[in-house]
Short mmCIF file of C-alpha atoms and ligand atoms in Angstrom, two decimals:
data_model
loop_
_atom_site.label_atom_id
_atom_site.label_comp_id
_atom_site.label_asym_id
_atom_site.label_seq_id
_atom_site.Cartn_x
_atom_site.Cartn_y
_atom_site.Cartn_z
CA MET A 22 89.45 69.11 72.16
CA LEU A 23 91.44 70.88 74.80
CA ILE A 24 94.68 69.43 76.13
CA THR A 25 95.78 70.60 79.64
CA ALA A 26 98.67 69.49 81.86
CA SER A 27 96.14 67.68 83.99
CA SER A 28 94.48 65.69 81.17
CA LEU A 29 97.94 64.84 79.80
CA ASN A 30 98.98 63.55 83.09
CA THR A 31 95.76 61.55 83.56
CA TYR A 32 96.18 60.07 80.18
CA THR A 33 99.73 59.08 80.77
CA GLN A 34 98.93 57.68 84.14
CA CYS A 35 96.07 55.50 82.79
CA PRO A 36 94.10 55.94 79.44
CA ARG A 37 90.98 54.40 80.99
CA ARG A 38 91.08 56.87 83.88
CA TYR A 39 91.33 59.63 81.33
CA GLU A 40 88.35 58.27 79.46
CA TYR A 41 86.20 58.17 82.67
CA SER A 42 87.19 61.62 83.83
CA TYR A 43 87.60 63.60 80.56
CA ILE A 44 85.45 61.70 77.97
CA LYS A 45 82.68 60.34 80.13
CA GLU A 46 82.99 63.26 82.56
CA LYS A 47 82.47 61.33 85.77
CA VAL A 48 84.32 61.99 88.94
CA PRO A 49 84.06 60.56 92.49
CA ALA A 50 80.96 62.08 94.27
CA ALA A 51 82.63 62.06 97.74
CA PRO A 52 84.54 65.13 98.54
CA GLN A 53 88.38 64.67 98.42
CA ALA A 54 89.82 66.45 101.45
CA ALA A 55 93.24 67.08 100.10
CA LEU A 56 91.75 68.73 96.96
CA LEU A 57 89.35 70.94 99.04
CA VAL A 58 92.25 72.07 101.38
CA GLY A 59 94.39 72.81 98.34
CA THR A 60 91.52 74.85 96.73
CA ALA A 61 90.82 76.75 99.97
CA VAL A 62 94.48 77.81 100.28
CA HIS A 63 94.65 78.74 96.70
CA ILE A 64 91.69 81.09 97.12
CA GLY A 65 93.39 82.83 100.04
CA ILE A 66 96.80 83.07 98.27
CA GLU A 67 95.09 84.42 95.14
CA ALA A 68 93.63 87.28 97.23
CA PHE A 69 97.05 88.15 98.48
CA TRP A 70 98.53 88.58 95.09
CA ASN A 71 95.32 90.54 94.09
CA LYS A 72 96.46 92.83 96.91
CA LEU A 73 93.30 92.25 98.98
CA ASP A 74 93.65 92.47 102.68
CA ILE A 75 93.72 89.30 105.10
CA HIS A 76 90.12 89.88 106.08
CA THR A 77 88.80 89.79 102.54
CA SER A 78 91.01 86.76 101.75
CA LEU A 79 89.71 84.81 104.74
CA HIS A 80 86.21 85.84 103.85
CA ASN A 81 86.62 84.45 100.33
CA VAL A 82 87.83 81.26 101.81
CA TRP A 83 84.87 81.21 104.24
CA GLU A 84 82.41 81.52 101.32
CA PHE A 85 84.13 78.48 99.63
CA PHE A 86 83.61 76.49 102.87
CA LYS A 87 79.82 77.01 102.50
CA GLU A 88 79.99 74.86 99.28
CA SER A 89 80.75 71.48 101.02
CA GLU A 90 79.52 69.75 104.09
CA PHE A 91 83.06 68.44 104.64
CA TRP A 92 83.96 71.49 106.59
CA ASP A 93 81.25 70.91 109.16
CA ARG A 94 82.74 67.50 110.08
CA GLU A 95 85.31 67.06 112.85
CA ALA A 96 88.13 66.64 110.30
CA GLY A 97 86.92 69.58 108.30
CA GLU A 98 86.76 71.83 111.42
CA LEU A 99 90.52 71.08 112.15
CA GLU A 100 91.28 71.71 108.42
CA ARG A 101 89.62 75.09 108.70
CA PHE A 102 91.84 76.10 111.55
CA ARG A 103 94.84 74.93 109.62
CA ILE A 104 93.82 76.83 106.46
CA ARG A 105 93.41 80.02 108.45
CA ALA A 106 96.95 79.53 109.82
CA TYR A 107 98.36 78.74 106.30
CA ILE A 108 96.81 81.93 104.81
CA THR A 109 97.61 84.31 107.75
CA GLY A 110 101.20 82.98 107.78
CA TYR A 111 101.42 83.42 104.00
CA TYR A 112 100.45 87.08 104.30
CA ALA A 113 103.08 87.55 106.99
CA HIS A 114 105.95 85.93 105.20
CA ARG A 115 105.30 87.05 101.59
CA GLN A 116 104.32 90.73 102.29
CA HIS A 117 107.79 91.99 101.35
CA MET A 118 107.63 90.42 97.95
CA LEU A 119 104.83 92.75 96.83
CA GLY A 120 107.55 95.49 96.83
CA GLN A 121 110.06 93.36 95.02
CA TYR A 122 107.89 92.28 92.06
CA GLU A 123 105.35 93.69 89.64
CA VAL A 124 102.28 91.42 89.57
CA VAL A 125 101.64 90.74 85.80
CA ALA A 126 98.79 88.23 86.10
CA VAL A 127 96.90 86.29 88.75
CA GLU A 128 95.02 83.01 87.95
CA HIS A 129 95.45 83.64 84.24
CA GLU A 130 93.72 81.28 81.74
CA TRP A 131 95.73 80.78 78.60
CA THR A 132 95.28 78.89 75.41
CA LYS A 133 97.89 78.12 72.64
CA VAL A 134 97.73 76.19 69.48
CA ILE A 135 100.80 74.05 69.22
CA ASP A 136 101.25 71.70 66.16
CA GLY A 137 97.56 72.09 65.44
CA MET A 138 96.40 71.06 68.95
CA ASP A 139 94.56 73.30 71.41
CA PHE A 140 96.60 73.49 74.65
CA ALA A 141 95.13 75.38 77.69
CA GLY A 142 95.66 75.90 81.33
CA LYS A 143 95.53 78.38 84.12
CA ILE A 144 98.78 79.94 85.55
CA ASP A 145 98.62 80.69 89.21
CA LEU A 146 100.73 83.84 89.05
CA VAL A 147 103.11 85.82 86.80
CA LEU A 148 105.49 88.36 88.33
CA ARG A 149 108.12 90.57 86.74
CA ASP A 150 111.36 91.36 88.69
CA LYS A 151 113.13 94.64 88.59
CA GLN A 152 115.33 93.43 85.66
CA GLY A 153 112.18 92.86 83.48
CA ARG A 154 112.44 88.96 83.73
CA LEU A 155 109.05 87.16 84.06
CA ILE A 156 108.61 84.72 86.96
CA LEU A 157 106.03 82.08 86.62
CA VAL A 158 104.79 80.86 89.97
CA ASP A 159 102.87 77.75 90.76
CA HIS A 160 101.36 77.58 94.22
CA LYS A 161 101.32 74.14 95.98
CA THR A 162 100.34 72.77 99.36
CA SER A 163 102.22 69.69 100.45
CA GLY A 164 102.44 67.47 103.55
CA SER A 165 105.23 65.47 102.13
CA SER A 166 108.58 65.30 103.83
CA ASP A 167 110.08 65.28 100.41
CA VAL A 168 109.59 69.02 99.99
CA ASP A 169 112.17 69.69 102.74
CA ASN A 170 114.89 68.08 100.74
CA PRO A 171 116.04 69.97 97.61
CA GLY A 172 117.71 66.67 96.40
CA SER A 173 114.44 64.64 96.73
CA THR A 174 112.77 63.13 93.64
CA PHE A 175 109.91 65.68 94.21
CA TRP A 176 112.22 68.59 93.33
CA ARG A 177 114.48 66.83 90.78
CA GLY A 178 111.51 65.63 88.81
CA LEU A 179 110.21 69.12 88.30
CA SER A 180 112.94 69.85 85.80
CA TYR A 181 110.81 67.83 83.33
CA ASP A 182 107.33 68.47 84.72
CA THR A 183 104.60 68.57 82.12
CA GLN A 184 102.80 71.51 83.76
CA MET A 185 105.90 73.66 84.07
CA ILE A 186 107.04 73.06 80.55
CA LEU A 187 103.56 73.80 79.14
CA TYR A 188 103.28 76.95 81.21
CA ARG A 189 106.71 78.09 79.93
CA GLU A 190 105.41 77.69 76.49
CA ALA A 191 102.23 79.76 77.42
CA LEU A 192 104.15 82.60 78.93
CA SER A 193 105.08 84.06 75.60
CA GLU A 194 101.36 84.55 75.14
CA ILE A 195 101.03 86.65 78.23
CA ALA A 196 103.87 89.06 78.30
CA GLU A 197 107.42 89.58 77.04
CA SER A 198 110.20 88.53 79.32
CA SER A 199 113.74 90.11 79.45
CA GLY A 200 115.78 86.95 79.33
CA ALA A 201 114.57 83.46 79.89
CA PRO A 202 111.67 83.23 82.26
CA ALA A 203 112.07 81.77 85.67
CA LEU A 204 109.78 79.00 87.04
CA VAL A 205 109.04 79.02 90.76
CA TYR A 206 107.34 76.56 93.06
CA ASP A 207 105.75 78.37 96.04
CA VAL A 208 104.99 75.62 98.53
CA VAL A 209 102.93 75.85 101.82
CA ARG A 210 104.00 72.97 103.98
CA LYS A 211 100.76 71.51 105.55
CA THR A 212 100.71 70.23 109.09
CA LYS A 213 99.47 66.86 110.23
CA SER A 214 99.31 67.93 113.89
CA LYS A 215 96.23 67.51 115.90
CA PRO A 216 94.99 68.94 119.33
CA ALA A 217 97.66 67.68 121.73
CA GLN A 218 97.61 66.78 125.51
CA ARG A 219 98.24 69.94 127.57
CA LYS A 220 100.53 68.07 129.93
CA ARG A 221 101.92 64.49 129.92
CA ILE A 222 99.66 62.10 131.95
CA ALA A 223 99.83 58.41 132.56
CA LYS A 224 97.18 55.91 133.55
CA LYS A 225 96.89 55.49 137.26
CA LYS A 226 96.64 52.02 138.83
CA SER A 227 93.44 53.11 140.62
CA GLU A 228 91.54 54.08 137.51
CA THR A 229 89.75 52.07 134.73
CA THR A 230 90.60 52.41 131.02
CA PHE A 231 87.36 54.33 130.62
CA GLU A 232 88.31 56.80 133.43
CA TYR A 233 91.77 57.19 131.96
CA GLU A 234 90.35 57.94 128.53
CA ALA A 235 88.04 60.56 130.10
CA ARG A 236 90.87 62.16 131.87
CA LYS A 237 92.94 62.25 128.58
CA LEU A 238 89.96 63.85 126.75
CA ALA A 239 89.68 66.58 129.50
CA ASN A 240 93.52 67.18 129.16
CA THR A 241 93.40 67.59 125.35
CA GLU A 242 93.62 71.08 123.89
CA THR A 243 90.29 72.50 122.89
CA PRO A 244 89.90 73.35 119.16
CA LYS A 245 90.19 77.04 120.14
CA GLU A 246 93.53 76.38 121.82
CA TYR A 247 94.70 74.24 118.91
CA ALA A 248 93.71 76.92 116.48
CA ALA A 249 95.66 79.58 118.30
CA LYS A 250 98.70 77.31 118.61
CA ILE A 251 99.03 76.56 114.89
CA LEU A 252 98.26 80.14 114.01
CA ASN A 253 101.26 81.32 116.07
CA THR A 254 103.46 78.53 114.37
CA TYR A 255 102.59 79.69 110.84
CA THR A 256 102.89 83.36 111.54
CA THR A 257 106.35 83.00 113.22
CA ASP A 258 107.96 80.04 111.29
CA ASP A 259 108.95 81.09 107.74
CA THR A 260 110.34 77.62 107.04
CA ARG A 261 106.57 76.53 106.53
CA TYR A 262 106.88 78.43 103.14
CA ILE A 263 109.14 77.40 100.45
CA TRP A 264 109.99 79.63 97.31
CA ARG A 265 112.22 77.64 95.00
CA GLU A 266 113.22 78.22 91.44
CA ILE A 267 113.08 75.15 89.21
CA PRO A 268 115.98 74.88 86.94
CA ILE A 269 115.01 73.88 83.30
CA THR A 270 117.49 74.00 80.46
CA GLN A 271 116.36 74.98 76.93
CA ASP A 272 117.33 71.48 75.72
CA GLU A 273 115.15 69.89 78.37
CA ALA A 274 112.28 72.16 77.50
CA THR A 275 112.61 71.26 73.92
CA ASN A 276 112.74 67.59 74.54
CA LYS A 277 109.80 67.64 76.94
CA THR A 278 107.70 69.61 74.48
CA GLU A 279 108.34 66.95 71.80
CA GLU A 280 107.07 64.33 74.33
CA ILE A 281 103.97 66.43 75.14
CA LEU A 282 103.14 66.87 71.52
CA HIS A 283 103.59 63.16 70.95
CA ILE A 284 101.34 62.23 73.79
CA GLY A 285 98.76 65.04 72.65
CA ARG A 286 98.56 63.34 69.18
CA GLN A 287 97.82 59.99 70.83
CA MET A 288 95.00 61.58 72.94
CA SER A 289 93.56 63.20 69.81
CA ALA A 290 93.47 60.04 67.79
CA ASP A 291 90.38 57.87 67.63
CA HIS A 292 90.36 55.25 70.29
CA VAL A 293 88.84 51.79 69.74
CA VAL A 294 89.63 51.24 73.48
CA TYR A 295 91.14 53.25 76.30
CA PRO A 296 93.40 50.61 77.93
CA ARG A 297 93.56 49.96 81.65
CA PHE A 298 96.98 50.39 83.03
CA GLN A 299 96.82 48.02 85.89
CA ASN A 300 100.28 49.21 87.31
CA SER A 301 98.53 52.55 88.10
CA CYS A 302 95.62 51.13 90.15
CA VAL A 303 97.26 51.54 93.45
CA SER A 304 99.71 54.38 94.39
CA ARG A 305 101.16 55.79 97.56
CA TRP A 306 97.90 57.76 98.02
CA GLY A 307 95.76 54.60 97.84
CA ALA A 308 93.63 52.91 95.23
CA CYS A 309 92.49 54.76 92.09
CA PRO A 310 88.88 56.19 92.62
CA TYR A 311 87.66 54.13 89.68
CA PHE A 312 89.06 50.94 90.98
CA ASP A 313 85.73 49.28 91.66
CA VAL A 314 84.44 50.29 88.28
CA CYS A 315 87.42 48.65 86.59
CA CYS A 316 86.93 45.47 88.80
CA GLY A 317 83.17 45.39 87.63
CA THR A 318 81.88 45.85 91.24
CA ASP A 319 80.66 49.43 90.73
CA SER A 320 79.45 51.59 87.87
CA LEU A 321 79.92 55.14 86.75
CA GLU A 322 76.16 55.50 87.03
CA SER A 323 76.03 54.75 90.68
CA GLY A 324 75.85 57.27 93.47
CA SER A 325 79.65 56.84 93.89
CA PHE A 326 80.15 59.19 90.95
CA LYS A 327 78.82 62.50 89.71
CA SER A 328 78.84 64.29 86.37
CA ARG A 329 81.36 67.11 85.94
CA PRO A 330 82.34 68.74 82.74
CA ALA A 331 85.83 68.26 81.63
CA HIS A 332 88.26 71.18 82.28
CA VAL A 333 85.71 72.81 84.58
CA GLU A 334 88.64 74.91 86.06
CA LEU A 335 88.68 76.84 82.63
CA PRO A 336 85.34 78.46 82.45
CA ASN A 337 86.48 80.90 79.86
CA GLN A 338 87.12 78.12 77.18
CA GLY A 339 83.43 77.82 76.40
CA GLU A 340 82.65 75.35 73.59
CA LYS A 341 86.20 74.09 73.44
CA ASN A 342 85.73 72.52 76.87
CA GLY A 343 85.33 68.77 77.21
CA LYS A 344 85.74 66.12 74.40
S1 SF4 B 115 91.54 51.40 88.42
FE1 SF4 B 115 93.45 51.16 87.35
S2 SF4 B 115 92.84 50.55 85.30
FE2 SF4 B 115 91.04 51.45 86.26
S3 SF4 B 115 91.06 53.60 85.66
FE3 SF4 B 115 92.17 53.48 87.68
S4 SF4 B 115 94.26 53.23 87.16
FE4 SF4 B 115 93.06 52.79 85.32
#
């Protein structure tokens, strides 16, 4: 049985959710927009660190777009424009880093046996600075205002983040570091903007609501104008891209590793039942996708869910994948 940061986090969030996702291998059938956008940006950034040009990078992302009908919808079309802006801006603002660092590994799958358990994951990027120190980089996209504030819970909580600690453990399997490795979050701040009005207009007394709405529609930026505007924003504004080292002390890494092993042993043990953690059913992102199943009004066998092998993001793990 493989244990990843994602499966650990799912288990601690709610054991029943872990059972549905990793043991029964059922996931929501409907495309999840945030996940698709994050994956598309990842593909573009991966190409950058593989030293492919921007055209190849956008082509790779375009190929990914073909896999889901989401991108043909109105919301998907706007996301495509935004993603092109995110990636083009990334190329503009990160270009100088290629001269500062040696690229050691990109999208590197790792496994490590710790305390008799198989841990695995995929590290986005490993760099080496001129002093020989390894830098582990995790790419993120975020639309949260928390990322702008270094003192926010988002940043402070990363000092004991499961994924970061596990990846730190895995680094020793990849390459030697001169000194303690650094852990960096590389964040692309997403925009929630939409096509705006070209000029301010107000309803005239002489027009009906229908006429006013039609005039507003005619005054709205076209998708092409919107795409050009955000492309300009992301290629000229480097504050849209955050590169921040996460401070983790050796004591904290040791403590957190013990916690991870403790949870890993619980996950590996035989379960009579995977309990439902009711306090996790609703979060700031909405209801858990399995909410109706837990309420008894839907079933994992319905069209709302599809089968997907556990740890599908780690294709090289072969027969170790899954339960
Ligand atoms: S709905 Fe609640 S109890 Fe059910 S899997 Fe999701 S978090 Fe767990």
